[in-house]
Short mmCIF file of C-alpha atoms and ligand atoms in Angstrom, two decimals:
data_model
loop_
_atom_site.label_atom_id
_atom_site.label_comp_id
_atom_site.label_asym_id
_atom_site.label_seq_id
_atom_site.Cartn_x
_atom_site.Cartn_y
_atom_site.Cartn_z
CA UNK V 1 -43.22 -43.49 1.91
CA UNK V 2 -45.51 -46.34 1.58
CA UNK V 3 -42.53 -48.48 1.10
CA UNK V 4 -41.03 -46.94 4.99
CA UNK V 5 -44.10 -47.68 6.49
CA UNK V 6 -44.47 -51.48 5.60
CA UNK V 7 -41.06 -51.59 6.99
CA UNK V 8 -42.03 -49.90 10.40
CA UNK V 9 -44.86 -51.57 10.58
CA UNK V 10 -43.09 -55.04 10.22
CA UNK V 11 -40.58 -53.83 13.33
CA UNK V 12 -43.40 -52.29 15.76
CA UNK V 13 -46.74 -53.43 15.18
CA UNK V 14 -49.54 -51.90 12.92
CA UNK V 15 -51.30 -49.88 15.89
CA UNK V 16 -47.70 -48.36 16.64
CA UNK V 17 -47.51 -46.82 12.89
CA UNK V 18 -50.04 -44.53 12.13
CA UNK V 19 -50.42 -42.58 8.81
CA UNK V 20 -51.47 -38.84 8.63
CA UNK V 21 -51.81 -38.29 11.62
CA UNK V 22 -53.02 -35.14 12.82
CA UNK V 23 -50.23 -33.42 15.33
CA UNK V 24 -52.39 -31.05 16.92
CA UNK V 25 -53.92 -34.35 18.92
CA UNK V 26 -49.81 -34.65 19.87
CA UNK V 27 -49.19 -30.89 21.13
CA UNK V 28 -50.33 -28.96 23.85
CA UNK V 29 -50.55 -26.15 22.06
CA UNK V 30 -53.10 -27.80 19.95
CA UNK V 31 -52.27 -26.95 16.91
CA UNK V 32 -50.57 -29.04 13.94
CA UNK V 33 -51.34 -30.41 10.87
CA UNK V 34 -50.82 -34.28 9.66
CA UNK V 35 -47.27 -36.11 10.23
CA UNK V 36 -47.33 -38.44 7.14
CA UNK V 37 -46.03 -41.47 9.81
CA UNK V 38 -46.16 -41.12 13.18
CA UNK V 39 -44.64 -44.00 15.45
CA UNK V 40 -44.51 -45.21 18.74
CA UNK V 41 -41.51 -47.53 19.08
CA UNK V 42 -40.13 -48.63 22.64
CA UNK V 43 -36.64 -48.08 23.90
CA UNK V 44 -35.40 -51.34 22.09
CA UNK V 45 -36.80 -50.73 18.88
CA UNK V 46 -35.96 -46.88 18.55
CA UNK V 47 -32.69 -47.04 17.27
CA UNK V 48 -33.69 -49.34 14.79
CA UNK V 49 -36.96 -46.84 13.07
CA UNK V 50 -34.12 -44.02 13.00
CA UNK V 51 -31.53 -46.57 11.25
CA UNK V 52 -34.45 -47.30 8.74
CA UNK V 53 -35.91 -43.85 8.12
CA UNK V 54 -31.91 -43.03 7.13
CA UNK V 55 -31.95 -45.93 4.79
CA UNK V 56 -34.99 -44.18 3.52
CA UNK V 57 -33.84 -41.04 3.30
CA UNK V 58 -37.07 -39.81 5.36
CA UNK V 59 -36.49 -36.74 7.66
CA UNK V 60 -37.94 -37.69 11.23
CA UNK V 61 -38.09 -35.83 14.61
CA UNK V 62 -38.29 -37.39 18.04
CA UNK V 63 -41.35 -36.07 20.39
CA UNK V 64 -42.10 -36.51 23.97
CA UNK V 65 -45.14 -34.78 25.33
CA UNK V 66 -45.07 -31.95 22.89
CA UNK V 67 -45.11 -29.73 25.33
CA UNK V 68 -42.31 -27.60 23.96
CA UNK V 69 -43.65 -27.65 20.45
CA UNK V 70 -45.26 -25.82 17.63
CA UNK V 71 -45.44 -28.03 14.43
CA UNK V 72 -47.05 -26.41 11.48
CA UNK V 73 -50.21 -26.20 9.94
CA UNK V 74 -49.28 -28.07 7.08
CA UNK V 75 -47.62 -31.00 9.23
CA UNK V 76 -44.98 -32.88 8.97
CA UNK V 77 -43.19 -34.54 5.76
CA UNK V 78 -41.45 -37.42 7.85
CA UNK V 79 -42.07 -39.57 10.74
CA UNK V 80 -42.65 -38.53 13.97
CA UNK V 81 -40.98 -41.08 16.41
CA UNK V 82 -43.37 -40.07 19.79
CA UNK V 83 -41.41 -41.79 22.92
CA UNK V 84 -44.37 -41.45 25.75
CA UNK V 85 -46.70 -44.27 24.72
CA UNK V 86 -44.02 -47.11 24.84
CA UNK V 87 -41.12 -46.04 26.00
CA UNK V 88 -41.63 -44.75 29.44
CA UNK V 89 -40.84 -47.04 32.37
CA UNK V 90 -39.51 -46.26 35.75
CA UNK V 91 -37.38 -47.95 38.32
CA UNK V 92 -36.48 -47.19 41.56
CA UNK V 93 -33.09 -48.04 42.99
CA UNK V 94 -30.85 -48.47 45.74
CA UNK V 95 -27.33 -47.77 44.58
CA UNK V 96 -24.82 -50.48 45.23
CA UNK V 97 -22.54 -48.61 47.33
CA UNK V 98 -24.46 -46.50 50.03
CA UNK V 99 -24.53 -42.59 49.24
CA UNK V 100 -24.55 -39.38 51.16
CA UNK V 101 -28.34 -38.24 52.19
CA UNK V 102 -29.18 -42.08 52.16
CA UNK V 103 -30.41 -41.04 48.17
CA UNK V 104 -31.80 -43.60 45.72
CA UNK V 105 -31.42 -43.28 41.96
CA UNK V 106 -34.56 -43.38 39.39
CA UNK V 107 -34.24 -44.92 36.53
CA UNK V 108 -37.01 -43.64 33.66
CA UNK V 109 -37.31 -44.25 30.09
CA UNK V 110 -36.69 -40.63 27.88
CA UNK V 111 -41.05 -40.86 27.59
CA UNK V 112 -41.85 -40.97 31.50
CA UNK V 113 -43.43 -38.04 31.72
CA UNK V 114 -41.91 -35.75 34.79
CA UNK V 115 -45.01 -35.94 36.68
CA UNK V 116 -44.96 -39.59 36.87
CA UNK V 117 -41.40 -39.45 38.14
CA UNK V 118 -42.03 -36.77 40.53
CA UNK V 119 -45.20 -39.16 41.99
CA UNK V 120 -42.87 -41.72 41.63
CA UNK V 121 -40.54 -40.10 44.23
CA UNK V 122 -43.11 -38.81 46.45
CA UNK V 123 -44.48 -42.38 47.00
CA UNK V 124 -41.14 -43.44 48.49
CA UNK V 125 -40.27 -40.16 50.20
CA UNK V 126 -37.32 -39.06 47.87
CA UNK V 127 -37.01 -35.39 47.74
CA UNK V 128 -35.70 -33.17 45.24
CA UNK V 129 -37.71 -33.51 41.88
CA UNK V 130 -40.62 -31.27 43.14
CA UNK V 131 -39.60 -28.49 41.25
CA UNK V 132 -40.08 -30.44 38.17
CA UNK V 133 -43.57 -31.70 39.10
CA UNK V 134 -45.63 -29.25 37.01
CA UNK V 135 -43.78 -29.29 33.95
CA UNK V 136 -45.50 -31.30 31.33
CA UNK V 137 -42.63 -33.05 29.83
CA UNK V 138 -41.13 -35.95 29.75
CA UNK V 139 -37.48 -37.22 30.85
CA UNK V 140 -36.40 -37.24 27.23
CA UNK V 141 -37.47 -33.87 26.72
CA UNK V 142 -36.34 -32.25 29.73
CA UNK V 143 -33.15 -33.82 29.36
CA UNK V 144 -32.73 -31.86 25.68
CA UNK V 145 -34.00 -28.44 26.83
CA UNK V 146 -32.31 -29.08 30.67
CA UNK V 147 -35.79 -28.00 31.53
CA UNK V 148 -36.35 -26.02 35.46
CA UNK V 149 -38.75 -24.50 37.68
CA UNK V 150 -38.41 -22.77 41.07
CA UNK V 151 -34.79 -22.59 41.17
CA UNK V 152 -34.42 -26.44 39.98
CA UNK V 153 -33.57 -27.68 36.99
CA UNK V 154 -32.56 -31.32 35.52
CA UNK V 155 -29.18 -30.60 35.25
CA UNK V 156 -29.34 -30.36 39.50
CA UNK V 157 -30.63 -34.14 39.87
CA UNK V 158 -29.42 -35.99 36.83
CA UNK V 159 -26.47 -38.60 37.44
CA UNK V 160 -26.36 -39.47 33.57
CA UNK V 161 -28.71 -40.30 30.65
CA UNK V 162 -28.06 -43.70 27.94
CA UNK V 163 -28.44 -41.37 24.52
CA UNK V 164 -28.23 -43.13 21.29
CA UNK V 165 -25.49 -41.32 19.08
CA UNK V 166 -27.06 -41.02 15.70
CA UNK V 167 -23.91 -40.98 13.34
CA UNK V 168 -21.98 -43.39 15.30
CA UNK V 169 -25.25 -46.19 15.49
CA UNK V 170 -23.74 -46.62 18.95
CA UNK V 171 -25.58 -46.57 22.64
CA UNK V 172 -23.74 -44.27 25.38
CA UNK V 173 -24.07 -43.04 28.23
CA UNK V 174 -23.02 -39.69 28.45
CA UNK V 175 -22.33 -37.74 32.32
CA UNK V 176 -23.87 -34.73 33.76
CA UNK V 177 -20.97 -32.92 32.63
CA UNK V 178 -20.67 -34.08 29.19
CA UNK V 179 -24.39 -33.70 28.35
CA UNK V 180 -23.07 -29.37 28.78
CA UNK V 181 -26.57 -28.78 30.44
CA UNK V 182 -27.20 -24.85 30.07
CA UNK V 183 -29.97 -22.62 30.29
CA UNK V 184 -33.05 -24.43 28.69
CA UNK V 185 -30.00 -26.69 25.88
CA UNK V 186 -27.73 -29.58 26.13
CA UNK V 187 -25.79 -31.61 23.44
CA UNK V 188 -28.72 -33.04 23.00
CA UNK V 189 -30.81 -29.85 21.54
CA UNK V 190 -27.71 -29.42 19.68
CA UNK V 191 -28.60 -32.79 17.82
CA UNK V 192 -27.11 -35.97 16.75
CA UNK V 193 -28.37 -37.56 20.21
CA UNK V 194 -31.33 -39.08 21.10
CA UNK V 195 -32.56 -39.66 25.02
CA UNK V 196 -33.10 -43.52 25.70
CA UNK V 197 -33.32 -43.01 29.58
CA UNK V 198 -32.07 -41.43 32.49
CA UNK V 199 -30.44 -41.89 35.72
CA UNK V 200 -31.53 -39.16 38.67
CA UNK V 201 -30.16 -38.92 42.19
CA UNK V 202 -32.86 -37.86 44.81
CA UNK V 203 -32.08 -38.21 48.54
CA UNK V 204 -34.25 -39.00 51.37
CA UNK V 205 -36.74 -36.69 52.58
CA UNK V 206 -40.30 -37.07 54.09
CA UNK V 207 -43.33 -37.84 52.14
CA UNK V 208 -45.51 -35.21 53.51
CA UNK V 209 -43.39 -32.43 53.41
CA UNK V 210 -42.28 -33.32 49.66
CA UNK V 211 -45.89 -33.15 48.95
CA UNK V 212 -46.79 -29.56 50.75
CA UNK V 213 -43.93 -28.63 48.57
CA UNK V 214 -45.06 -30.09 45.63
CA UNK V 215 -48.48 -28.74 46.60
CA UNK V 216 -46.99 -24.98 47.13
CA UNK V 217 -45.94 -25.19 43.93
CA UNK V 218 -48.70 -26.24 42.07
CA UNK V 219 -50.51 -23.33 43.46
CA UNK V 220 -48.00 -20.75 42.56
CA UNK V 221 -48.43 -22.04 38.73
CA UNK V 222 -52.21 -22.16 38.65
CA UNK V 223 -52.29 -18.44 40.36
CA UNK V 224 -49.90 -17.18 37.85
CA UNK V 225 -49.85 -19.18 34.65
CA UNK V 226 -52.70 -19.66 32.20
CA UNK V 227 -53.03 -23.60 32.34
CA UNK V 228 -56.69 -23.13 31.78
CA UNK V 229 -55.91 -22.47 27.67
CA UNK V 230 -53.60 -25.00 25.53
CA UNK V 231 -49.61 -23.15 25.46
CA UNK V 232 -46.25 -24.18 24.99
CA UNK V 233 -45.13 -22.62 28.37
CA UNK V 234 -42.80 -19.84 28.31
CA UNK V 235 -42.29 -19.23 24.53
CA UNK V 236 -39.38 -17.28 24.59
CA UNK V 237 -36.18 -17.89 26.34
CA UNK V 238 -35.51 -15.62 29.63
CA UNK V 239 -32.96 -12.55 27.70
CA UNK V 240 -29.97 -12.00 29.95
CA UNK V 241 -30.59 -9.00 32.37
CA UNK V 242 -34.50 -9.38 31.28
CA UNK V 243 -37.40 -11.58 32.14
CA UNK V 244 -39.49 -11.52 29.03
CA UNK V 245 -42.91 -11.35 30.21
CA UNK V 246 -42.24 -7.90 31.66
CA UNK V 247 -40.99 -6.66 28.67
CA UNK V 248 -43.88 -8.18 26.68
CA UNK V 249 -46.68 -6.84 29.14
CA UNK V 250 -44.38 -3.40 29.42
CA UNK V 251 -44.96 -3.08 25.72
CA UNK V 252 -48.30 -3.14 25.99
CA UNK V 253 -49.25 -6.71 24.28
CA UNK V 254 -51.00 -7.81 27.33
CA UNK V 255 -54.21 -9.56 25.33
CA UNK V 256 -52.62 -8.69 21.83
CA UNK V 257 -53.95 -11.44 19.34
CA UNK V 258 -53.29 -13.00 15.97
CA UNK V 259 -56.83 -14.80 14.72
CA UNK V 260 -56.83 -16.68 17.52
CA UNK V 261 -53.30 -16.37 19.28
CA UNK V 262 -53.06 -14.35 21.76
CA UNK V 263 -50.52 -12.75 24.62
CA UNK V 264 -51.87 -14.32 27.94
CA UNK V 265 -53.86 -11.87 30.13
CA UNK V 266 -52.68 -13.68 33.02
CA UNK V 267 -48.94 -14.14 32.02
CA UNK V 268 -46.97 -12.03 28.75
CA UNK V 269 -44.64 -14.64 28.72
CA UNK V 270 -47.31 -17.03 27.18
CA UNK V 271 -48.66 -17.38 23.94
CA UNK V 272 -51.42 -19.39 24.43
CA UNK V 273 -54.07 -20.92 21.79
CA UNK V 274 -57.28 -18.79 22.90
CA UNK V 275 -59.92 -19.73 20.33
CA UNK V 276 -58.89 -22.33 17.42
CA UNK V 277 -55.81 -20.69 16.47
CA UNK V 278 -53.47 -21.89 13.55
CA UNK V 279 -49.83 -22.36 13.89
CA UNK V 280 -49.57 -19.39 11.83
CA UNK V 281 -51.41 -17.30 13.93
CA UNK V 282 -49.38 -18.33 16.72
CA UNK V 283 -45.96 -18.06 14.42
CA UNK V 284 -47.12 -14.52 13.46
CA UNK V 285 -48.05 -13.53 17.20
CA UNK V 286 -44.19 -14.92 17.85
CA UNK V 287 -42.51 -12.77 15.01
CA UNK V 288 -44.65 -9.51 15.59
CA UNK V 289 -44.08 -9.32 19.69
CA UNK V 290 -40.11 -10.19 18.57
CA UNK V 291 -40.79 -7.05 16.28
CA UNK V 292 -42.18 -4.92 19.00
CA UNK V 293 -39.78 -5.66 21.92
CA UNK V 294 -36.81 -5.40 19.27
CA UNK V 295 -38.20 -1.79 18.15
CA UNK V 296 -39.34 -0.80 21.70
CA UNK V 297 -36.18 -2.15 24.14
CA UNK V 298 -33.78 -3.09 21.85
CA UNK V 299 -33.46 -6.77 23.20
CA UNK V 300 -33.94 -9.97 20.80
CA UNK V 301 -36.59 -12.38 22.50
CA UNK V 302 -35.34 -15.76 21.44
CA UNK V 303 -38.32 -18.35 21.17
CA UNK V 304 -37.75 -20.95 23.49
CA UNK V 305 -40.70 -23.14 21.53
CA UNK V 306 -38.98 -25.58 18.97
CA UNK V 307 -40.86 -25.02 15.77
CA UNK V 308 -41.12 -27.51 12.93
P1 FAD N 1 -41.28 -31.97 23.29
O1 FAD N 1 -42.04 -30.70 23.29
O2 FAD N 1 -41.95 -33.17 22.76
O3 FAD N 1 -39.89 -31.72 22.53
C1 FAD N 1 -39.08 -30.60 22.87
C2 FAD N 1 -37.70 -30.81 22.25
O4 FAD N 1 -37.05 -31.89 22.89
C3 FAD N 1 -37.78 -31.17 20.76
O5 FAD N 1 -36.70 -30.55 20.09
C4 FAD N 1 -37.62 -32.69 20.75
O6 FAD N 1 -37.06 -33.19 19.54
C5 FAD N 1 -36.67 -32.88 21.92
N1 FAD N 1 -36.81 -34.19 22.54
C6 FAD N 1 -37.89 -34.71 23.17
N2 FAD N 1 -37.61 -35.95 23.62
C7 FAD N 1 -36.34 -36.23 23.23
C8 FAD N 1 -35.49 -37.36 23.37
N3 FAD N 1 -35.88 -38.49 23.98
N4 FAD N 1 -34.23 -37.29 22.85
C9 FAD N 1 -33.81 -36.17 22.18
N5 FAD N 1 -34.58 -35.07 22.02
C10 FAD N 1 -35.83 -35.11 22.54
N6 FAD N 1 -40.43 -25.87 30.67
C11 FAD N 1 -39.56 -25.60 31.67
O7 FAD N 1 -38.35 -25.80 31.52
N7 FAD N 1 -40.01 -25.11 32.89
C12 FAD N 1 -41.33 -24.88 33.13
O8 FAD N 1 -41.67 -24.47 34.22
C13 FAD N 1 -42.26 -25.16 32.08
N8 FAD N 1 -43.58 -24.94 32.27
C14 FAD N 1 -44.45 -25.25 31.28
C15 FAD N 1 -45.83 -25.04 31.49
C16 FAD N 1 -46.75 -25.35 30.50
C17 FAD N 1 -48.21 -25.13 30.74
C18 FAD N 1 -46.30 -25.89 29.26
C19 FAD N 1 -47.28 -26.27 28.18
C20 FAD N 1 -44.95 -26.10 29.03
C21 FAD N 1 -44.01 -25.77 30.03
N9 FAD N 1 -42.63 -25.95 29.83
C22 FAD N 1 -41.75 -25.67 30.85
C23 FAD N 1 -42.11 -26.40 28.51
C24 FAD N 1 -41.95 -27.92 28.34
O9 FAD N 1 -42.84 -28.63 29.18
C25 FAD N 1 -40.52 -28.36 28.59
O10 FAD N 1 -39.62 -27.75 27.68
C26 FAD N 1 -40.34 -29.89 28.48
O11 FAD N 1 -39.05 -30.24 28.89
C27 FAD N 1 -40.57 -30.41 27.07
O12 FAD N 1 -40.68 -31.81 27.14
P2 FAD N 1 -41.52 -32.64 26.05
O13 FAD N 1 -41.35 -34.07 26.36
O14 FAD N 1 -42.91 -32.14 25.97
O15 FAD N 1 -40.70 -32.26 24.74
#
């Protein structure tokens, strides 16, 4: 390992290669214990720290805004490659040839977080990427997980996205279509990708009615969701002909708690971190309401949280 990280360090910089570092300062659920390297290459240098951790034979994991994550309490025996620091730029374009709705295409590095974007389009009036305003990801991220709010999702917006294919050492750029963007998954979550950037159509709209928008939706997630404690979001996936915060709350788990996990007053479909919880209390909290609905419905709550 100490061997890996001279070599990282040599290709990024000392202050981008960190050792045991602690991943609960790196999720938003708070929780996590040390990665034994974490890194924060740029675009350019990211396909190079994966090349070299397979040299290695180190197992590493790509992170955006870890905002979709629950890493154990024990941490991580790898390297964490964390795209948001230094990977993250936007651009905005006219395209070439002009398009219908006079639209413009962004251009944002896989660690621009969504929020950034969405500003990003509100400052030159380009409409369409409110829904994703509130979700704390980044491109990369919601790319994998085709993340969506409000009746949007990425897959609605996204032209294409330049993914580095891991087995082939080769840099793509793979279409809406062949990225097979479903319900919270892509080719990506299916691995052997990794988001460099991506390309997203928005057309023309006006700046103050993007931003009441943006606006009406910020209040429907502060009203219903419990942003006020660290969470993953939603941590299950929504079970076909089921929303799963109904079924939680209908079973009673409302406030249910593992040491200091617990089922969201506010929303069931959130387990949120409500006093110093461990990633084992939050894993147990996960297994036991899986348990519960499973006994109580018969439906299989599938997390949506990526666990490592
Ligand atoms: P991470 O959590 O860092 O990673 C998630 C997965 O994506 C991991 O498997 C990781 O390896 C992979 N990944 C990340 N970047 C890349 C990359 N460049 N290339 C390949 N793989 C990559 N989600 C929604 O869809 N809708 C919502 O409304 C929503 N609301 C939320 C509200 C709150 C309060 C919170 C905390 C979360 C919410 N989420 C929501 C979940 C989360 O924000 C999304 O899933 C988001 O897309 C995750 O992005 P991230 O950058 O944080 O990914």
């Amino acid at each position: 390992m100490a061997e890996l990280k001279t070599r990282l360090e040599e290709m990024i910089g000392r202050n981008n290669c960190l050792a045991d570092e602690e991943m609960k300062k790196h999720t938003t659920f708070r929780v996590g214990g040390p990665a034994d390297i974490y890194v924060t290459p740029n675009i350019a240098q990211l396909p190079q720290v994966i090349r070299v951790c397979m040299e290695e034979n180190v197992p590493y994991y790509i992170v955006g805004n870890g905002s979709n994550l629950l890493v154990s309490d024990s941490g991580y025996r790898g390297v964490i490659i964390e795209l948001k620091k230094n990977a993250s730029k936007i651009f905005i374009r006219k395209p070439d040839e002009p398009m219908e709705d006079d639209a413009s295409i962004i251009e944002a590095d896989a660690g621009a977080l969504l929020s950034t974007v969405a500003t990003s389009a509100l400052n030159v009036a380009l409409k369409g990427f409110e829904f994703a305003a509130g979700i704390p990801g980044t491109v990369g991220g919601a790319v994998s997980m085709n993340a969506g709010a409000y009746g949007g999702e990425i897959k609605d917006v996204l032209i294409d996205a330049k993914v580095y294919d891991i087995e082939a050492d080769e840099i793509k750029t793979l279409s809406n279509e062949e990225l097979k963007l479903g319900y919270r998954r892509s080719v990506i979550s299916d691995g052997g990708y990794v988001v460099l950037s991506a390309r997203i159509k928005l057309s023309k709209g006006e700046h103050d009615s993007i931003l009441a928008y943006m606006n009406e939706l910020k209040e429907k997630r502060v009203s219903k969701q419990p942003l006020d404690m660290p969470s993953a979001g939603s941590t299950f996936k929504r079970p076909e002909g089921y929303f799963a915060g109904k079924l939680i709350e209908d079973a009673g788990l409302k406030g249910f708690a593992v040491g200091g996990a617990m089922v969201s007053q506010k929303h069931a479909g959130f387990v949120v971190n409500a006093k110093d919880a461990t990633a084992s209390d939050i894993y147990t909290l996960i297994k036991a309401i899986q348990k519960i609905v499973k006994d109580r419905f018969d439906v299989e709550l599938e997390p949506e949280v990526k666990m490592i």
